mmCIF file of C-alpha atoms in Angstrom:
data_model
loop_
_atom_site.group_PDB
_atom_site.id
_atom_site.type_symbol
_atom_site.label_atom_id
_atom_site.label_comp_id
_atom_site.label_asym_id
_atom_site.label_seq_id
_atom_site.Cartn_x
_atom_site.Cartn_y
_atom_site.Cartn_z
ATOM 1 C CA UNK A 1 176.348 -187.879 -187.212
ATOM 2 C CA UNK A 2 173.436 -189.266 -189.258
ATOM 3 C CA UNK A 3 175.727 -191.626 -191.173
ATOM 4 C CA UNK A 4 177.458 -192.647 -187.969
ATOM 5 C CA UNK A 5 174.209 -193.700 -186.294
ATOM 6 C CA UNK A 6 173.814 -196.269 -189.065
ATOM 7 C CA UNK A 7 177.382 -197.478 -189.640
ATOM 8 C CA UNK A 8 179.647 -196.356 -186.812
ATOM 9 C CA UNK A 9 178.335 -195.670 -183.294
ATOM 10 C CA UNK A 10 181.764 -194.391 -182.267
ATOM 11 C CA UNK A 11 181.782 -191.834 -185.086
ATOM 12 C CA UNK A 12 178.233 -190.815 -184.170
ATOM 13 C CA UNK A 13 179.296 -190.260 -180.552
ATOM 14 C CA UNK A 14 182.294 -188.185 -181.648
ATOM 15 C CA UNK A 15 180.199 -185.956 -183.913
ATOM 16 C CA UNK A 16 177.511 -185.621 -181.223
ATOM 17 C CA UNK A 17 180.178 -184.558 -178.725
ATOM 18 C CA UNK A 18 181.667 -182.046 -181.163
ATOM 19 C CA UNK A 19 178.252 -180.563 -181.872
ATOM 20 C CA UNK A 20 177.453 -180.377 -178.154
ATOM 21 C CA UNK A 21 180.678 -178.472 -177.562
ATOM 22 C CA UNK A 22 180.010 -176.176 -180.510
ATOM 23 C CA UNK A 23 176.318 -175.579 -179.764
ATOM 24 C CA UNK A 24 176.739 -172.428 -177.605
ATOM 25 C CA UNK A 25 178.827 -170.916 -180.398
ATOM 26 C CA UNK A 26 176.116 -171.923 -182.892
ATOM 27 C CA UNK A 27 173.480 -170.231 -180.719
ATOM 28 C CA UNK A 28 175.377 -166.947 -180.674
ATOM 29 C CA UNK A 29 176.210 -166.981 -184.396
ATOM 30 C CA UNK A 30 172.631 -167.888 -185.260
ATOM 31 C CA UNK A 31 171.224 -164.972 -183.246
ATOM 32 C CA UNK A 32 173.860 -162.629 -184.679
ATOM 33 C CA UNK A 33 172.906 -163.554 -188.222
ATOM 34 C CA UNK A 34 169.137 -163.376 -187.644
ATOM 35 C CA UNK A 35 169.189 -160.122 -185.679
ATOM 36 C CA UNK A 36 171.612 -158.265 -187.903
ATOM 37 C CA UNK A 37 169.543 -159.167 -190.940
ATOM 38 C CA UNK A 38 166.291 -158.014 -189.332
ATOM 39 C CA UNK A 39 165.017 -154.459 -189.146
ATOM 40 C CA UNK A 40 161.949 -152.469 -188.122
ATOM 41 C CA UNK A 41 161.303 -148.995 -189.527
ATOM 42 C CA UNK A 42 164.855 -148.947 -190.939
ATOM 43 C CA UNK A 43 166.354 -149.635 -187.503
ATOM 44 C CA UNK A 44 168.333 -152.860 -187.334
ATOM 45 C CA UNK A 45 168.425 -155.408 -184.550
ATOM 46 C CA UNK A 46 171.685 -156.758 -183.179
ATOM 47 C CA UNK A 47 172.997 -159.360 -180.750
ATOM 48 C CA UNK A 48 175.892 -159.102 -178.308
ATOM 49 C CA UNK A 49 178.292 -162.071 -178.845
ATOM 50 C CA UNK A 50 178.652 -163.083 -175.185
ATOM 51 C CA UNK A 51 180.339 -166.442 -175.811
ATOM 52 C CA UNK A 52 181.446 -167.057 -172.208
ATOM 53 C CA UNK A 53 177.910 -166.613 -170.909
ATOM 54 C CA UNK A 54 176.552 -168.747 -173.766
ATOM 55 C CA UNK A 55 178.765 -171.674 -172.729
ATOM 56 C CA UNK A 56 177.614 -171.245 -169.150
ATOM 57 C CA UNK A 57 173.858 -171.308 -169.842
ATOM 58 C CA UNK A 58 173.812 -173.692 -172.837
ATOM 59 C CA UNK A 59 176.517 -176.162 -171.780
ATOM 60 C CA UNK A 60 177.460 -175.996 -168.111
ATOM 61 C CA UNK A 61 173.990 -175.451 -166.615
ATOM 62 C CA UNK A 62 172.374 -178.334 -168.569
ATOM 63 C CA UNK A 63 175.125 -180.653 -167.312
ATOM 64 C CA UNK A 64 174.406 -179.565 -163.738
ATOM 65 C CA UNK A 65 170.701 -180.136 -164.351
ATOM 66 C CA UNK A 66 171.383 -183.810 -165.090
ATOM 67 C CA UNK A 67 172.974 -184.264 -161.659
ATOM 68 C CA UNK A 68 169.947 -182.629 -159.973
ATOM 69 C CA UNK A 69 167.593 -185.136 -161.669
ATOM 70 C CA UNK A 70 165.974 -182.314 -163.626
ATOM 71 C CA UNK A 71 165.200 -180.064 -160.650
ATOM 72 C CA UNK A 72 167.388 -177.355 -162.179
ATOM 73 C CA UNK A 73 165.760 -177.623 -165.638
ATOM 74 C CA UNK A 74 163.238 -174.735 -165.259
ATOM 75 C CA UNK A 75 166.057 -172.499 -164.026
ATOM 76 C CA UNK A 76 168.252 -173.498 -166.984
ATOM 77 C CA UNK A 77 165.407 -172.703 -169.391
ATOM 78 C CA UNK A 78 164.892 -169.345 -167.658
ATOM 79 C CA UNK A 79 168.583 -168.435 -167.930
ATOM 80 C CA UNK A 80 168.721 -169.424 -171.594
ATOM 81 C CA UNK A 81 165.736 -167.239 -172.485
ATOM 82 C CA UNK A 82 167.101 -164.360 -170.416
ATOM 83 C CA UNK A 83 170.422 -164.689 -172.230
ATOM 84 C CA UNK A 84 168.738 -164.504 -175.652
ATOM 85 C CA UNK A 85 166.611 -161.510 -174.703
ATOM 86 C CA UNK A 86 169.061 -159.379 -172.744
ATOM 87 C CA UNK A 87 171.780 -159.697 -175.376
ATOM 88 C CA UNK A 88 169.438 -158.652 -178.183
ATOM 89 C CA UNK A 89 169.180 -154.997 -179.094
ATOM 90 C CA UNK A 90 167.140 -152.678 -181.286
ATOM 91 C CA UNK A 91 169.407 -149.935 -182.560
ATOM 92 C CA UNK A 92 171.433 -148.827 -179.534
ATOM 93 C CA UNK A 93 168.937 -150.115 -176.971
ATOM 94 C CA UNK A 94 169.090 -153.571 -175.424
ATOM 95 C CA UNK A 95 166.038 -155.574 -174.477
ATOM 96 C CA UNK A 96 165.261 -156.222 -170.827
ATOM 97 C CA UNK A 97 163.874 -159.414 -169.312
ATOM 98 C CA UNK A 98 162.151 -159.209 -165.928
ATOM 99 C CA UNK A 99 160.413 -162.595 -165.775
ATOM 100 C CA UNK A 100 161.623 -164.527 -162.733
ATOM 101 C CA UNK A 101 162.932 -168.050 -162.289
ATOM 102 C CA UNK A 102 160.037 -168.594 -159.877
ATOM 103 C CA UNK A 103 157.585 -168.047 -162.739
ATOM 104 C CA UNK A 104 159.221 -170.842 -164.744
ATOM 105 C CA UNK A 105 159.106 -173.202 -161.772
ATOM 106 C CA UNK A 106 155.416 -172.439 -161.233
ATOM 107 C CA UNK A 107 154.747 -173.202 -164.899
ATOM 108 C CA UNK A 108 156.733 -176.455 -164.656
ATOM 109 C CA UNK A 109 154.789 -177.525 -161.554
ATOM 110 C CA UNK A 110 151.460 -176.723 -163.219
ATOM 111 C CA UNK A 111 152.447 -178.736 -166.290
ATOM 112 C CA UNK A 112 153.557 -181.651 -164.125
ATOM 113 C CA UNK A 113 150.330 -181.496 -162.090
ATOM 114 C CA UNK A 114 148.181 -181.532 -165.231
ATOM 115 C CA UNK A 115 150.221 -184.475 -166.534
ATOM 116 C CA UNK A 116 149.615 -186.472 -163.357
ATOM 117 C CA UNK A 117 145.888 -185.700 -163.359
ATOM 118 C CA UNK A 118 145.541 -186.538 -167.061
ATOM 119 C CA UNK A 119 147.421 -189.804 -166.747
ATOM 120 C CA UNK A 120 145.507 -190.882 -163.645
ATOM 121 C CA UNK A 121 142.166 -189.916 -165.164
ATOM 122 C CA UNK A 122 142.962 -191.642 -168.452
ATOM 123 C CA UNK A 123 143.989 -194.871 -166.766
ATOM 124 C CA UNK A 124 141.002 -194.954 -164.390
ATOM 125 C CA UNK A 125 138.489 -194.040 -167.092
ATOM 126 C CA UNK A 126 139.902 -196.499 -169.608
ATOM 127 C CA UNK A 127 139.975 -199.381 -167.127
ATOM 128 C CA UNK A 128 136.397 -198.750 -165.971
ATOM 129 C CA UNK A 129 135.123 -198.342 -169.531
ATOM 130 C CA UNK A 130 136.910 -201.477 -170.747
ATOM 131 C CA UNK A 131 135.652 -203.727 -167.960
ATOM 132 C CA UNK A 132 132.151 -202.334 -168.363
ATOM 133 C CA UNK A 133 132.124 -203.086 -172.102
ATOM 134 C CA UNK A 134 134.160 -206.304 -172.117
ATOM 135 C CA UNK A 135 133.707 -208.051 -168.738
ATOM 136 C CA UNK A 136 134.867 -211.428 -170.101
ATOM 137 C CA UNK A 137 135.766 -210.733 -173.707
ATOM 138 C CA UNK A 138 139.186 -211.916 -174.850
ATOM 139 C CA UNK A 139 139.463 -208.808 -177.038
ATOM 140 C CA UNK A 140 139.581 -206.542 -173.983
ATOM 141 C CA UNK A 141 143.414 -206.428 -173.605
ATOM 142 C CA UNK A 142 143.918 -205.304 -177.205
ATOM 143 C CA UNK A 143 141.134 -202.740 -176.921
ATOM 144 C CA UNK A 144 142.520 -201.349 -173.684
ATOM 145 C CA UNK A 145 146.030 -201.112 -175.165
ATOM 146 C CA UNK A 146 144.835 -199.168 -178.209
ATOM 147 C CA UNK A 147 142.716 -196.763 -176.165
ATOM 148 C CA UNK A 148 145.485 -196.192 -173.620
ATOM 149 C CA UNK A 149 148.031 -195.428 -176.360
ATOM 150 C CA UNK A 150 145.653 -192.981 -178.069
ATOM 151 C CA UNK A 151 144.826 -191.234 -174.798
ATOM 152 C CA UNK A 152 148.471 -190.978 -173.780
ATOM 153 C CA UNK A 153 149.373 -189.491 -177.172
ATOM 154 C CA UNK A 154 146.473 -187.042 -176.868
ATOM 155 C CA UNK A 155 147.573 -186.067 -173.375
ATOM 156 C CA UNK A 156 151.169 -185.608 -174.518
ATOM 157 C CA UNK A 157 150.014 -183.452 -177.426
ATOM 158 C CA UNK A 158 147.915 -181.247 -175.138
ATOM 159 C CA UNK A 159 150.706 -180.880 -172.573
ATOM 160 C CA UNK A 160 153.180 -179.933 -175.298
ATOM 161 C CA UNK A 161 150.851 -177.227 -176.621
ATOM 162 C CA UNK A 162 150.039 -176.046 -173.089
ATOM 163 C CA UNK A 163 153.716 -175.749 -172.160
ATOM 164 C CA UNK A 164 154.549 -173.968 -175.423
ATOM 165 C CA UNK A 165 151.729 -171.405 -175.151
ATOM 166 C CA UNK A 166 152.251 -170.653 -171.459
ATOM 167 C CA UNK A 167 156.032 -170.388 -171.756
ATOM 168 C CA UNK A 168 155.809 -168.195 -174.871
ATOM 169 C CA UNK A 169 153.377 -165.843 -173.140
ATOM 170 C CA UNK A 170 155.590 -165.779 -170.058
ATOM 171 C CA UNK A 171 158.735 -164.992 -172.048
ATOM 172 C CA UNK A 172 157.252 -162.247 -174.199
ATOM 173 C CA UNK A 173 155.263 -160.660 -171.362
ATOM 174 C CA UNK A 174 158.504 -160.482 -169.393
ATOM 175 C CA UNK A 175 160.351 -158.723 -172.214
ATOM 176 C CA UNK A 176 160.649 -154.971 -172.635
ATOM 177 C CA UNK A 177 162.800 -152.379 -174.345
ATOM 178 C CA UNK A 178 162.950 -149.168 -172.399
ATOM 179 C CA UNK A 179 159.416 -148.567 -171.125
ATOM 180 C CA UNK A 180 157.883 -150.409 -174.072
ATOM 181 C CA UNK A 181 156.566 -153.877 -173.235
ATOM 182 C CA UNK A 182 155.597 -156.862 -175.354
ATOM 183 C CA UNK A 183 152.187 -158.442 -174.814
ATOM 184 C CA UNK A 184 151.511 -162.047 -175.852
ATOM 185 C CA UNK A 185 147.912 -163.267 -175.552
ATOM 186 C CA UNK A 186 147.942 -166.725 -177.141
ATOM 187 C CA UNK A 187 145.382 -169.194 -175.753
ATOM 188 C CA UNK A 188 145.913 -172.918 -175.238
ATOM 189 C CA UNK A 189 142.589 -173.990 -176.768
ATOM 190 C CA UNK A 190 143.146 -171.868 -179.881
ATOM 191 C CA UNK A 191 146.668 -173.181 -180.406
ATOM 192 C CA UNK A 192 145.534 -176.759 -179.766
ATOM 193 C CA UNK A 193 142.886 -176.504 -182.477
ATOM 194 C CA UNK A 194 145.226 -174.774 -184.954
ATOM 195 C CA UNK A 195 148.056 -177.296 -184.560
ATOM 196 C CA UNK A 196 145.714 -180.299 -184.569
ATOM 197 C CA UNK A 197 143.766 -179.139 -187.640
ATOM 198 C CA UNK A 198 147.037 -178.209 -189.382
ATOM 199 C CA UNK A 199 148.322 -181.711 -188.739
ATOM 200 C CA UNK A 200 145.168 -183.363 -190.082
ATOM 201 C CA UNK A 201 145.112 -181.098 -193.148
ATOM 202 C CA UNK A 202 148.784 -181.783 -193.891
ATOM 203 C CA UNK A 203 148.287 -185.565 -193.604
ATOM 204 C CA UNK A 204 145.142 -185.667 -195.735
ATOM 205 C CA UNK A 205 146.750 -183.467 -198.400
ATOM 206 C CA UNK A 206 149.949 -185.589 -198.412
ATOM 207 C CA UNK A 207 151.941 -182.514 -197.392
ATOM 208 C CA UNK A 208 150.531 -180.118 -199.979
ATOM 209 C CA UNK A 209 148.913 -177.941 -197.291
ATOM 210 C CA UNK A 210 152.062 -177.618 -195.152
ATOM 211 C CA UNK A 211 152.748 -174.052 -196.442
ATOM 212 C CA UNK A 212 149.140 -173.070 -195.682
ATOM 213 C CA UNK A 213 149.465 -174.575 -192.201
ATOM 214 C CA UNK A 214 152.725 -172.725 -191.563
ATOM 215 C CA UNK A 215 151.241 -169.379 -192.600
ATOM 216 C CA UNK A 216 148.129 -170.040 -190.512
ATOM 217 C CA UNK A 217 150.223 -170.756 -187.423
ATOM 218 C CA UNK A 218 152.489 -167.739 -187.981
ATOM 219 C CA UNK A 219 149.481 -165.478 -188.474
ATOM 220 C CA UNK A 220 147.944 -166.554 -185.168
ATOM 221 C CA UNK A 221 151.207 -166.033 -183.276
ATOM 222 C CA UNK A 222 151.736 -162.559 -184.733
ATOM 223 C CA UNK A 223 148.118 -161.468 -184.299
ATOM 224 C CA UNK A 224 148.458 -162.212 -180.580
ATOM 225 C CA UNK A 225 151.791 -160.433 -180.102
ATOM 226 C CA UNK A 226 151.835 -156.666 -179.693
ATOM 227 C CA UNK A 227 153.931 -153.858 -178.246
ATOM 228 C CA UNK A 228 152.578 -151.382 -175.728
ATOM 229 C CA UNK A 229 154.611 -148.348 -176.769
ATOM 230 C CA UNK A 230 155.249 -145.705 -174.137
ATOM 231 C CA UNK A 231 158.437 -144.181 -175.558
ATOM 232 C CA UNK A 232 158.688 -142.498 -178.937
ATOM 233 C CA UNK A 233 159.950 -145.312 -181.167
ATOM 234 C CA UNK A 234 161.534 -142.782 -183.520
ATOM 235 C CA UNK A 235 164.237 -142.099 -180.947
ATOM 236 C CA UNK A 236 165.873 -145.437 -181.665
ATOM 237 C CA UNK A 237 168.733 -144.996 -184.058
ATOM 238 C CA UNK A 238 170.520 -147.490 -186.180
ATOM 239 C CA UNK A 239 174.223 -148.149 -185.845
ATOM 240 C CA UNK A 240 176.830 -149.430 -188.249
ATOM 241 C CA UNK A 241 177.044 -153.221 -188.042
ATOM 242 C CA UNK A 242 179.900 -155.454 -188.957
ATOM 243 C CA UNK A 243 178.965 -158.125 -191.453
ATOM 244 C CA UNK A 244 178.387 -161.640 -190.171
ATOM 245 C CA UNK A 245 178.145 -164.856 -192.136
ATOM 246 C CA UNK A 246 175.338 -167.391 -192.062
ATOM 247 C CA UNK A 247 177.365 -170.377 -190.804
ATOM 248 C CA UNK A 248 175.718 -170.527 -187.376
ATOM 249 C CA UNK A 249 172.250 -170.126 -188.819
ATOM 250 C CA UNK A 250 172.801 -172.843 -191.416
ATOM 251 C CA UNK A 251 174.211 -175.265 -188.844
ATOM 252 C CA UNK A 252 171.165 -174.722 -186.627
ATOM 253 C CA UNK A 253 168.928 -175.428 -189.636
ATOM 254 C CA UNK A 254 170.794 -178.642 -190.475
ATOM 255 C CA UNK A 255 170.331 -180.036 -186.977
ATOM 256 C CA UNK A 256 166.780 -178.745 -186.622
ATOM 257 C CA UNK A 257 167.586 -176.722 -183.499
ATOM 258 C CA UNK A 258 165.290 -173.782 -182.735
ATOM 259 C CA UNK A 259 167.099 -170.790 -181.236
ATOM 260 C CA UNK A 260 164.270 -168.307 -181.798
ATOM 261 C CA UNK A 261 163.441 -165.801 -179.097
#
């Protein structure tokens, strides 16, 4: 696909189509590999290979979303996360997911509302500030363009972090196994500072601090994720698992696709 984008658009389209068709299979194989090679207190995780459902939520629903001009997108995202959670298991016990599609729509509307307010405020503030500073200066257009671009990038960065934190909290807080529930307490302002400072540190160090930044981010995520245990966790028993290869996981790595739950 990468070669095709440079030398043969037709080949690139063919490979993109093949990957799109194969993606639901990649999702399932990736989760199978990750779960079956993960364990807690000597009890292994597993994933149910529901290929038919995977093609429905990762292929058919996104196509329908295009024809609804994106109105179906929050529902598609909800179904994909529910698929990943409810088909994952710990020992013999499967995870449950009781977050609702309505919760994802509310989050999408909040994100959209913040985007509109940010964009309107940025444009109004920038225009007023520019005319106040440069009422007749020929340099005003260039100044306004630079400021607008910087503010739009800043707003996009904040909205991305906001959406990530809120959706992650929503997903984990809606996940349970038996009577045991996950609790995610990440905060937008904390994550904004961590990601922004990680980015600056990585740039100034010419990439040398990328491992430090990755560990710092992982530490924050894990320190704000806990399990409220009601059941006795020792009752979960491991089962014999068939071996699975790493093809799906490696393909997802090649294309940079994140299938994490």
